[in-house]
Each structure stands twice: as structure tokens, then as C-alpha cells.
Amino acid sequence: MTNATTSRGRLVIVSGPSGAGKTTVLKQLYQCAPVPLVPSVSATTRAPRPGEVDGVDYHFLSEEEFAQRRRRGDFLECVQVFGGGVWYGTLDEAVTPGLEQGKWVLLEIDVQGALSVVEHYPDAITIFVRPSSLEELERRLRGRQTESEAAIQRRLEQARNELAQAHRYRFQVMNDDVERAVAELSSILKNVEAERHD
Ligand code: ADP
Ligand code: 5GP
């Protein structure tokens, strides 16, 4: 099995409740990261949001395609994050080639997926992004205007579960302000990189 210790790259796992601002913050981080950071593009069976591009934001698969790839063993991990039959998963091919090229491959995945990836890659750098409060999280989810009321309720319930697991992550970053959160993430990566050369 490929291991992050033997590959030249590093695996970075970012989790946090839906609406915490992960996508917003990470988009900026890719522009200014102090290491060669690349995103792992996940697969999902959820419908694309306006502006989302297939192969960039996600690989948008039909349920049949997803199930077929799952049977073939193409996923490093996959989970129905919010139940309801909607799948999300990390493709092995989205991770291994990047690591072998010395990239820092970033997985933006839920807590359950993160814990299973850490079993394969124990030296993965785990970071939990949190909102300043649950009220603020709800405001952001509603402000995004991309989910139905039922989906918002499922995401808020899941947020409570995920926040209770934040202590399992090596780092926690509060996204109260985008610029500040980006700077903190950048500094975490820089410090981890420096540790490696100690
Ligand atoms: P996630 O990827 O964690 O689900 P998004 O990046 O889609 O979250 O952000 C959810 C909403 O919150 C978006 O409308 C985004 O513009 C907004 N947002 C993100 N970060 C902040 C912040 N620090 N302050 C206020 N609004 C934010
Ligand atoms: P969204 O539908 O808002 O893009 O993502 C919802 C949730 O799914 C987020 O918490 C995100 O981190 C998680 N997610 C996205 N891709 C994956 C994946 O490949 N695996 C797992 N386990 N979770 C994922």
C-alpha cells in the first residue's frame, strides 16, 4: 500500500461542518500556499450547484456509475455524508499520483471519511475548520441559497455531530474571517513543512 511516509508528498485532510466556509477559504489557500498544494477532486452523486464544474469541483457521477466504481474498489473511502442515498467519495486516483509527484494533496471530506483515511495514512495532517457559532453556520448555509430547507436541517444536525469530533483533529481553525483563516492555514502548512526538515 502507498504510504504518505514513503511517498514524497503529504496528505492534508480538512473537515468541518457544511457551511463553515471550507470551500471559500481553501480556494484562496491554493493561491498562496507555502507548499505545492493540490486538491483531491472527490466524486459525488449529488447534483452540481450553479457554477460548479464537473471534474473541477467534483466528479459528478450517476448512482450507477458511483456504485460501479465502488464495486471496482476505486475509492480510498466513500460515505453517504448526510444519509438519504447521496454518496461522496475520495478516488484513489485523485490522491496517489499527486503524492508520488511530491505534491501536498488536500482532501476536503467529512469526519467519517477522514477517520478512515487516517487509518491508511497515519501521518496525514488533519485540520478542522469551524464557524464561530452554530447560529452563524445556519446564517451562512441559508445565505448560500443552494440547499432546500430539509437539506439545511440535515446539514445542521450533521454539524452538531461533526463539531463534537473536532478534538480528533491535530489542528482547529476558526473561520470567523476569511483572510485570517487563510493565513492561519498557511502558517500551519509552513510549520509542518519546517518540522519535516528538523
Ligand atoms: P463549506 O464549503 O464549508 O460548505 P462555503 O465555503 O460554501 O462552506 O461557505 C458557506 C457560505 O458562507 C458561503 O456563502 C460563503 O460565501 C460564506 N462564508 C464563508 N466564509 C465566511 C466568513 N468568514 N464570513 C462570512 N461568510 C462566510
Ligand atoms: P457539499 O455537498 O457541501 O459539497 O459537501 C458536503 C460534505 O461532504 C462536506 O462536509 C464535505 O467535506 C464532504 N465531502 C466532500 N467530498 C467528500 C468525499 O470524497 N468523502 C467524504 N467522506 N466526504 C466528502
PDB file of C-alpha atoms and ligand atoms in Angstrom:
ATOM      1  CA  MET A   1       0.000   0.000   0.000  1.00  0.00           C
ATOM      2  CA  THR A   2       1.164   3.521  -0.749  1.00  0.00           C
ATOM      3  CA  ASN A   3       2.012   5.341   2.441  1.00  0.00           C
ATOM      4  CA  ALA A   4       2.452   9.078   2.883  1.00  0.00           C
ATOM      5  CA  THR A   5       5.688   8.412   4.781  1.00  0.00           C
ATOM      6  CA  THR A   6       7.276   6.631   1.880  1.00  0.00           C
ATOM      7  CA  SER A   7       5.903   8.999  -0.762  1.00  0.00           C
ATOM      8  CA  ARG A   8       7.461  12.383  -1.110  1.00  0.00           C
ATOM      9  CA  GLY A   9       4.203  14.315  -0.808  1.00  0.00           C
ATOM     10  CA  ARG A  10       1.924  14.848   2.171  1.00  0.00           C
ATOM     11  CA  LEU A  11      -1.745  14.281   2.700  1.00  0.00           C
ATOM     12  CA  VAL A  12      -3.758  17.146   4.203  1.00  0.00           C
ATOM     13  CA  ILE A  13      -7.306  16.459   5.398  1.00  0.00           C
ATOM     14  CA  VAL A  14      -9.697  19.358   6.001  1.00  0.00           C
ATOM     15  CA  SER A  15     -13.099  18.743   7.585  1.00  0.00           C
ATOM     16  CA  GLY A  16     -15.717  20.942   9.166  1.00  0.00           C
ATOM     17  CA  PRO A  17     -19.482  21.366   9.084  1.00  0.00           C
ATOM     18  CA  SER A  18     -21.168  22.181   5.806  1.00  0.00           C
ATOM     19  CA  GLY A  19     -21.358  25.987   5.583  1.00  0.00           C
ATOM     20  CA  ALA A  20     -18.274  26.575   7.771  1.00  0.00           C
ATOM     21  CA  GLY A  21     -16.588  28.159   4.753  1.00  0.00           C
ATOM     22  CA  LYS A  22     -14.138  25.395   3.775  1.00  0.00           C
ATOM     23  CA  THR A  23     -14.556  25.869   0.019  1.00  0.00           C
ATOM     24  CA  THR A  24     -14.253  29.666   0.284  1.00  0.00           C
ATOM     25  CA  VAL A  25     -11.126  29.544   2.423  1.00  0.00           C
ATOM     26  CA  LEU A  26      -9.433  26.731   0.503  1.00  0.00           C
ATOM     27  CA  LYS A  27      -9.945  28.462  -2.844  1.00  0.00           C
ATOM     28  CA  GLN A  28      -7.777  31.300  -1.526  1.00  0.00           C
ATOM     29  CA  LEU A  29      -5.304  28.977   0.178  1.00  0.00           C
ATOM     30  CA  TYR A  30      -4.485  27.281  -3.149  1.00  0.00           C
ATOM     31  CA  GLN A  31      -3.396  30.689  -4.488  1.00  0.00           C
ATOM     32  CA  CYS A  32      -0.904  31.381  -1.692  1.00  0.00           C
ATOM     33  CA  ALA A  33       0.044  28.056  -0.071  1.00  0.00           C
ATOM     34  CA  PRO A  34       3.689  27.801   1.048  1.00  0.00           C
ATOM     35  CA  VAL A  35       3.844  24.166  -0.213  1.00  0.00           C
ATOM     36  CA  PRO A  36       2.821  22.568  -3.564  1.00  0.00           C
ATOM     37  CA  LEU A  37      -0.809  22.100  -2.524  1.00  0.00           C
ATOM     38  CA  VAL A  38      -3.308  20.459  -4.894  1.00  0.00           C
ATOM     39  CA  PRO A  39      -6.934  19.462  -4.309  1.00  0.00           C
ATOM     40  CA  SER A  40      -8.151  15.887  -4.478  1.00  0.00           C
ATOM     41  CA  VAL A  41     -11.303  16.066  -6.606  1.00  0.00           C
ATOM     42  CA  SER A  42     -13.945  13.872  -4.948  1.00  0.00           C
ATOM     43  CA  ALA A  43     -16.787  12.032  -6.631  1.00  0.00           C
ATOM     44  CA  THR A  44     -20.405  12.580  -5.625  1.00  0.00           C
ATOM     45  CA  THR A  45     -23.897  11.618  -6.686  1.00  0.00           C
ATOM     46  CA  ARG A  46     -25.342  14.977  -5.618  1.00  0.00           C
ATOM     47  CA  ALA A  47     -26.416  17.408  -8.331  1.00  0.00           C
ATOM     48  CA  PRO A  48     -23.988  20.202  -9.293  1.00  0.00           C
ATOM     49  CA  ARG A  49     -24.715  23.640  -7.821  1.00  0.00           C
ATOM     50  CA  PRO A  50     -24.849  26.595 -10.199  1.00  0.00           C
ATOM     51  CA  GLY A  51     -21.293  27.382 -11.270  1.00  0.00           C
ATOM     52  CA  GLU A  52     -19.843  24.011 -10.225  1.00  0.00           C
ATOM     53  CA  VAL A  53     -17.802  22.328 -12.941  1.00  0.00           C
ATOM     54  CA  ASP A  54     -17.579  18.556 -13.472  1.00  0.00           C
ATOM     55  CA  GLY A  55     -14.002  17.353 -12.916  1.00  0.00           C
ATOM     56  CA  VAL A  56     -13.048  20.557 -11.084  1.00  0.00           C
ATOM     57  CA  ASP A  57     -15.375  20.878  -8.093  1.00  0.00           C
ATOM     58  CA  TYR A  58     -16.369  17.209  -8.114  1.00  0.00           C
ATOM     59  CA  HIS A  59     -16.658  14.290 -10.474  1.00  0.00           C
ATOM     60  CA  PHE A  60     -20.454  14.257 -10.687  1.00  0.00           C
ATOM     61  CA  LEU A  61     -21.462  10.609 -11.132  1.00  0.00           C
ATOM     62  CA  SER A  62     -24.814   8.898 -11.525  1.00  0.00           C
ATOM     63  CA  GLU A  63     -25.747   6.462  -8.745  1.00  0.00           C
ATOM     64  CA  GLU A  64     -24.987   3.614 -11.122  1.00  0.00           C
ATOM     65  CA  GLU A  65     -21.538   4.937 -12.057  1.00  0.00           C
ATOM     66  CA  PHE A  66     -20.694   5.534  -8.408  1.00  0.00           C
ATOM     67  CA  ALA A  67     -21.821   2.025  -7.398  1.00  0.00           C
ATOM     68  CA  GLN A  68     -19.805   0.503 -10.233  1.00  0.00           C
ATOM     69  CA  ARG A  69     -16.633   2.332  -9.218  1.00  0.00           C
ATOM     70  CA  ARG A  70     -17.265   1.351  -5.622  1.00  0.00           C
ATOM     71  CA  ARG A  71     -17.506  -2.304  -6.599  1.00  0.00           C
ATOM     72  CA  ARG A  72     -14.278  -1.951  -8.588  1.00  0.00           C
ATOM     73  CA  GLY A  73     -12.517  -0.725  -5.438  1.00  0.00           C
ATOM     74  CA  ASP A  74     -11.680   2.699  -6.947  1.00  0.00           C
ATOM     75  CA  PHE A  75     -12.342   4.589  -3.692  1.00  0.00           C
ATOM     76  CA  LEU A  76      -9.949   5.223  -0.836  1.00  0.00           C
ATOM     77  CA  GLU A  77     -13.086   5.959   1.184  1.00  0.00           C
ATOM     78  CA  CYS A  78     -16.718   6.733   0.458  1.00  0.00           C
ATOM     79  CA  VAL A  79     -19.633   7.736   2.667  1.00  0.00           C
ATOM     80  CA  GLN A  80     -23.267   8.854   2.464  1.00  0.00           C
ATOM     81  CA  VAL A  81     -22.380  12.039   4.350  1.00  0.00           C
ATOM     82  CA  PHE A  82     -25.924  13.215   5.068  1.00  0.00           C
ATOM     83  CA  GLY A  83     -27.701   9.886   4.571  1.00  0.00           C
ATOM     84  CA  GLY A  84     -30.534   9.994   2.051  1.00  0.00           C
ATOM     85  CA  GLY A  85     -28.635   7.952  -0.533  1.00  0.00           C
ATOM     86  CA  VAL A  86     -26.272  10.744  -1.664  1.00  0.00           C
ATOM     87  CA  TRP A  87     -22.718   9.444  -1.922  1.00  0.00           C
ATOM     88  CA  TYR A  88     -19.369  11.229  -1.637  1.00  0.00           C
ATOM     89  CA  GLY A  89     -16.008   9.543  -2.075  1.00  0.00           C
ATOM     90  CA  THR A  90     -12.272  10.023  -2.488  1.00  0.00           C
ATOM     91  CA  LEU A  91     -10.928   8.290  -5.574  1.00  0.00           C
ATOM     92  CA  ASP A  92      -7.569   6.598  -5.149  1.00  0.00           C
ATOM     93  CA  GLU A  93      -6.514   8.124  -8.477  1.00  0.00           C
ATOM     94  CA  ALA A  94      -7.173  11.608  -7.043  1.00  0.00           C
ATOM     95  CA  VAL A  95      -4.569  11.052  -4.321  1.00  0.00           C
ATOM     96  CA  THR A  96      -1.821   8.579  -5.178  1.00  0.00           C
ATOM     97  CA  PRO A  97      -0.353  10.149  -8.360  1.00  0.00           C
ATOM     98  CA  GLY A  98      -0.097  13.572  -6.668  1.00  0.00           C
ATOM     99  CA  LEU A  99       1.672  12.126  -3.628  1.00  0.00           C
ATOM    100  CA  GLU A 100       4.081  10.264  -5.878  1.00  0.00           C
ATOM    101  CA  GLN A 101       4.900  13.551  -7.604  1.00  0.00           C
ATOM    102  CA  GLY A 102       5.720  15.180  -4.267  1.00  0.00           C
ATOM    103  CA  LYS A 103       2.511  17.231  -4.045  1.00  0.00           C
ATOM    104  CA  TRP A 104       0.634  18.040  -0.879  1.00  0.00           C
ATOM    105  CA  VAL A 105      -2.768  16.582  -1.702  1.00  0.00           C
ATOM    106  CA  LEU A 106      -5.694  18.153   0.143  1.00  0.00           C
ATOM    107  CA  LEU A 107      -8.864  16.177   0.872  1.00  0.00           C
ATOM    108  CA  GLU A 108     -11.910  18.195   1.868  1.00  0.00           C
ATOM    109  CA  ILE A 109     -14.003  15.392   3.346  1.00  0.00           C
ATOM    110  CA  ASP A 110     -16.342  14.662   6.242  1.00  0.00           C
ATOM    111  CA  VAL A 111     -15.251  13.370   9.650  1.00  0.00           C
ATOM    112  CA  GLN A 112     -16.172   9.725   8.983  1.00  0.00           C
ATOM    113  CA  GLY A 113     -14.193   9.700   5.736  1.00  0.00           C
ATOM    114  CA  ALA A 114     -11.292  11.496   7.418  1.00  0.00           C
ATOM    115  CA  LEU A 115     -11.028   8.912  10.189  1.00  0.00           C
ATOM    116  CA  SER A 116     -10.921   6.076   7.686  1.00  0.00           C
ATOM    117  CA  VAL A 117      -8.251   7.804   5.545  1.00  0.00           C
ATOM    118  CA  VAL A 118      -6.112   8.373   8.664  1.00  0.00           C
ATOM    119  CA  GLU A 119      -6.068   4.595   9.202  1.00  0.00           C
ATOM    120  CA  HIS A 120      -4.285   4.244   5.831  1.00  0.00           C
ATOM    121  CA  TYR A 121      -2.207   7.415   6.152  1.00  0.00           C
ATOM    122  CA  PRO A 122      -1.448   7.893   9.867  1.00  0.00           C
ATOM    123  CA  ASP A 123       0.828  10.882   9.219  1.00  0.00           C
ATOM    124  CA  ALA A 124      -1.858  12.847   7.349  1.00  0.00           C
ATOM    125  CA  ILE A 125      -2.164  16.438   8.568  1.00  0.00           C
ATOM    126  CA  THR A 126      -5.694  16.813   9.926  1.00  0.00           C
ATOM    127  CA  ILE A 127      -7.356  20.232  10.179  1.00  0.00           C
ATOM    128  CA  PHE A 128     -10.877  21.032  11.372  1.00  0.00           C
ATOM    129  CA  VAL A 129     -12.448  24.286  10.154  1.00  0.00           C
ATOM    130  CA  ARG A 130     -15.165  25.615  12.442  1.00  0.00           C
ATOM    131  CA  PRO A 131     -17.590  28.518  12.285  1.00  0.00           C
ATOM    132  CA  SER A 132     -17.739  31.000  15.180  1.00  0.00           C
ATOM    133  CA  SER A 133     -21.121  29.541  16.287  1.00  0.00           C
ATOM    134  CA  LEU A 134     -23.961  27.276  15.163  1.00  0.00           C
ATOM    135  CA  GLU A 135     -26.125  30.374  14.612  1.00  0.00           C
ATOM    136  CA  GLU A 136     -23.504  31.793  12.248  1.00  0.00           C
ATOM    137  CA  LEU A 137     -23.287  28.419  10.492  1.00  0.00           C
ATOM    138  CA  GLU A 138     -27.044  28.433   9.907  1.00  0.00           C
ATOM    139  CA  ARG A 139     -26.853  32.012   8.585  1.00  0.00           C
ATOM    140  CA  ARG A 140     -24.116  31.018   6.117  1.00  0.00           C
ATOM    141  CA  LEU A 141     -25.924  27.876   4.959  1.00  0.00           C
ATOM    142  CA  ARG A 142     -29.100  29.860   4.342  1.00  0.00           C
ATOM    143  CA  GLY A 143     -27.169  32.739   2.757  1.00  0.00           C
ATOM    144  CA  ARG A 144     -25.602  30.351   0.230  1.00  0.00           C
ATOM    145  CA  GLN A 145     -29.124  29.539  -1.073  1.00  0.00           C
ATOM    146  CA  THR A 146     -28.062  26.203  -2.533  1.00  0.00           C
ATOM    147  CA  GLU A 147     -29.983  23.729  -0.350  1.00  0.00           C
ATOM    148  CA  SER A 148     -33.634  23.010   0.368  1.00  0.00           C
ATOM    149  CA  GLU A 149     -34.970  23.520   3.903  1.00  0.00           C
ATOM    150  CA  ALA A 150     -34.849  19.731   4.501  1.00  0.00           C
ATOM    151  CA  ALA A 151     -31.233  19.601   3.319  1.00  0.00           C
ATOM    152  CA  ILE A 152     -30.316  22.551   5.567  1.00  0.00           C
ATOM    153  CA  GLN A 153     -31.832  20.739   8.563  1.00  0.00           C
ATOM    154  CA  ARG A 154     -29.861  17.552   7.740  1.00  0.00           C
ATOM    155  CA  ARG A 155     -26.666  19.607   7.434  1.00  0.00           C
ATOM    156  CA  LEU A 156     -27.271  21.364  10.766  1.00  0.00           C
ATOM    157  CA  GLU A 157     -27.867  18.067  12.536  1.00  0.00           C
ATOM    158  CA  GLN A 158     -24.705  16.642  10.997  1.00  0.00           C
ATOM    159  CA  ALA A 159     -22.830  19.832  12.002  1.00  0.00           C
ATOM    160  CA  ARG A 160     -23.565  19.120  15.686  1.00  0.00           C
ATOM    161  CA  ASN A 161     -22.171  15.589  15.288  1.00  0.00           C
ATOM    162  CA  GLU A 162     -19.076  16.834  13.475  1.00  0.00           C
ATOM    163  CA  LEU A 163     -18.331  19.644  15.956  1.00  0.00           C
ATOM    164  CA  ALA A 164     -18.310  17.039  18.733  1.00  0.00           C
ATOM    165  CA  GLN A 165     -15.484  15.228  16.910  1.00  0.00           C
ATOM    166  CA  ALA A 166     -13.286  18.267  16.260  1.00  0.00           C
ATOM    167  CA  HIS A 167     -10.867  17.242  19.039  1.00  0.00           C
ATOM    168  CA  ARG A 168      -9.765  14.264  16.929  1.00  0.00           C
ATOM    169  CA  TYR A 169      -8.010  16.663  14.525  1.00  0.00           C
ATOM    170  CA  ARG A 170      -4.443  17.857  15.026  1.00  0.00           C
ATOM    171  CA  PHE A 171      -5.360  21.478  14.235  1.00  0.00           C
ATOM    172  CA  GLN A 172      -8.529  23.549  14.546  1.00  0.00           C
ATOM    173  CA  VAL A 173      -9.034  26.770  12.618  1.00  0.00           C
ATOM    174  CA  MET A 174     -11.872  29.191  13.311  1.00  0.00           C
ATOM    175  CA  ASN A 175     -13.256  30.744  10.116  1.00  0.00           C
ATOM    176  CA  ASP A 176     -14.559  33.984  11.615  1.00  0.00           C
ATOM    177  CA  ASP A 177     -12.766  35.961   8.923  1.00  0.00           C
ATOM    178  CA  VAL A 178     -11.683  34.501   5.572  1.00  0.00           C
ATOM    179  CA  GLU A 179      -8.319  36.297   5.301  1.00  0.00           C
ATOM    180  CA  ARG A 180      -7.376  35.394   8.859  1.00  0.00           C
ATOM    181  CA  ALA A 181      -8.353  31.736   8.417  1.00  0.00           C
ATOM    182  CA  VAL A 182      -6.345  31.509   5.175  1.00  0.00           C
ATOM    183  CA  ALA A 183      -3.307  32.992   6.925  1.00  0.00           C
ATOM    184  CA  GLU A 184      -3.647  30.507   9.793  1.00  0.00           C
ATOM    185  CA  LEU A 185      -3.932  27.528   7.437  1.00  0.00           C
ATOM    186  CA  SER A 186      -0.944  28.765   5.501  1.00  0.00           C
ATOM    187  CA  SER A 187       1.077  29.071   8.684  1.00  0.00           C
ATOM    188  CA  ILE A 188       0.102  25.538   9.798  1.00  0.00           C
ATOM    189  CA  LEU A 189       1.406  24.118   6.494  1.00  0.00           C
ATOM    190  CA  LYS A 190       4.604  26.146   6.758  1.00  0.00           C
ATOM    191  CA  ASN A 191       5.242  24.882  10.304  1.00  0.00           C
ATOM    192  CA  VAL A 192       4.597  21.260   9.347  1.00  0.00           C
ATOM    193  CA  GLU A 193       6.973  21.640   6.403  1.00  0.00           C
ATOM    194  CA  ALA A 194       9.626  23.066   8.753  1.00  0.00           C
ATOM    195  CA  GLU A 195       9.131  20.151  11.218  1.00  0.00           C
ATOM    196  CA  ARG A 196       9.976  17.742   8.419  1.00  0.00           C
ATOM    197  CA  HIS A 197      13.382  19.331   7.969  1.00  0.00           C
ATOM    198  CA  ASP A 198      14.215  19.469  11.695  1.00  0.00           C
TER     199      ASP A 198
HETATM  200  P1  ADP B   1     -18.429  24.866   3.032  1.00  0.00           P
HETATM  201  O1  ADP B   1     -17.532  24.605   1.856  1.00  0.00           O
HETATM  202  O2  ADP B   1     -17.732  24.647   4.350  1.00  0.00           O
HETATM  203  O3  ADP B   1     -19.737  24.135   2.964  1.00  0.00           O
HETATM  204  P2  ADP B   1     -18.744  27.536   1.834  1.00  0.00           P
HETATM  205  O4  ADP B   1     -17.330  27.897   1.515  1.00  0.00           O
HETATM  206  O5  ADP B   1     -19.654  27.160   0.719  1.00  0.00           O
HETATM  207  O6  ADP B   1     -18.804  26.431   3.014  1.00  0.00           O
HETATM  208  O7  ADP B   1     -19.355  28.795   2.634  1.00  0.00           O
HETATM  209  C1  ADP B   1     -20.718  28.841   3.040  1.00  0.00           C
HETATM  210  C2  ADP B   1     -21.230  30.300   2.907  1.00  0.00           C
HETATM  211  O8  ADP B   1     -20.589  31.096   3.907  1.00  0.00           O
HETATM  212  C3  ADP B   1     -20.888  30.911   1.554  1.00  0.00           C
HETATM  213  O9  ADP B   1     -21.992  31.694   1.136  1.00  0.00           O
HETATM  214  C4  ADP B   1     -19.656  31.778   1.854  1.00  0.00           C
HETATM  215  O10 ADP B   1     -19.596  32.893   0.994  1.00  0.00           O
HETATM  216  C5  ADP B   1     -19.902  32.216   3.311  1.00  0.00           C
HETATM  217  N1  ADP B   1     -18.651  32.403   4.110  1.00  0.00           N
HETATM  218  C6  ADP B   1     -17.527  31.658   4.087  1.00  0.00           C
HETATM  219  N2  ADP B   1     -16.608  32.122   4.981  1.00  0.00           N
HETATM  220  C7  ADP B   1     -17.181  33.179   5.593  1.00  0.00           C
HETATM  221  C8  ADP B   1     -16.753  34.108   6.620  1.00  0.00           C
HETATM  222  N3  ADP B   1     -15.564  34.002   7.207  1.00  0.00           N
HETATM  223  N4  ADP B   1     -17.610  35.077   6.998  1.00  0.00           N
HETATM  224  C9  ADP B   1     -18.847  35.175   6.438  1.00  0.00           C
HETATM  225  N5  ADP B   1     -19.320  34.362   5.443  1.00  0.00           N
HETATM  226  C10 ADP B   1     -18.501  33.370   5.040  1.00  0.00           C
HETATM  227  P1  5GP B   2     -21.061  19.685  -0.301  1.00  0.00           P
HETATM  228  O1  5GP B   2     -22.280  18.919  -0.744  1.00  0.00           O
HETATM  229  O2  5GP B   2     -21.442  20.911   0.504  1.00  0.00           O
HETATM  230  O3  5GP B   2     -20.087  19.963  -1.417  1.00  0.00           O
HETATM  231  O4  5GP B   2     -20.236  18.748   0.701  1.00  0.00           O
HETATM  232  C1  5GP B   2     -20.868  18.233   1.807  1.00  0.00           C
HETATM  233  C2  5GP B   2     -19.926  17.478   2.716  1.00  0.00           C
HETATM  234  O5  5GP B   2     -19.357  16.358   2.036  1.00  0.00           O
HETATM  235  C3  5GP B   2     -18.736  18.299   3.220  1.00  0.00           C
HETATM  236  O6  5GP B   2     -18.641  18.076   4.626  1.00  0.00           O
HETATM  237  C4  5GP B   2     -17.559  17.706   2.516  1.00  0.00           C
HETATM  238  O7  5GP B   2     -16.383  17.811   3.288  1.00  0.00           O
HETATM  239  C5  5GP B   2     -17.988  16.255   2.363  1.00  0.00           C
HETATM  240  N1  5GP B   2     -17.285  15.578   1.285  1.00  0.00           N
HETATM  241  C6  5GP B   2     -16.973  16.062   0.061  1.00  0.00           C
HETATM  242  N2  5GP B   2     -16.290  15.160  -0.651  1.00  0.00           N
HETATM  243  C7  5GP B   2     -16.143  14.071   0.153  1.00  0.00           C
HETATM  244  C8  5GP B   2     -15.506  12.789  -0.023  1.00  0.00           C
HETATM  245  O8  5GP B   2     -14.911  12.470  -1.041  1.00  0.00           O
HETATM  246  N3  5GP B   2     -15.580  11.937   1.021  1.00  0.00           N
HETATM  247  C9  5GP B   2     -16.219  12.240   2.180  1.00  0.00           C
HETATM  248  N4  5GP B   2     -16.206  11.331   3.149  1.00  0.00           N
HETATM  249  N5  5GP B   2     -16.816  13.421   2.382  1.00  0.00           N
HETATM  250  C10 5GP B   2     -16.781  14.326   1.377  1.00  0.00           C
END
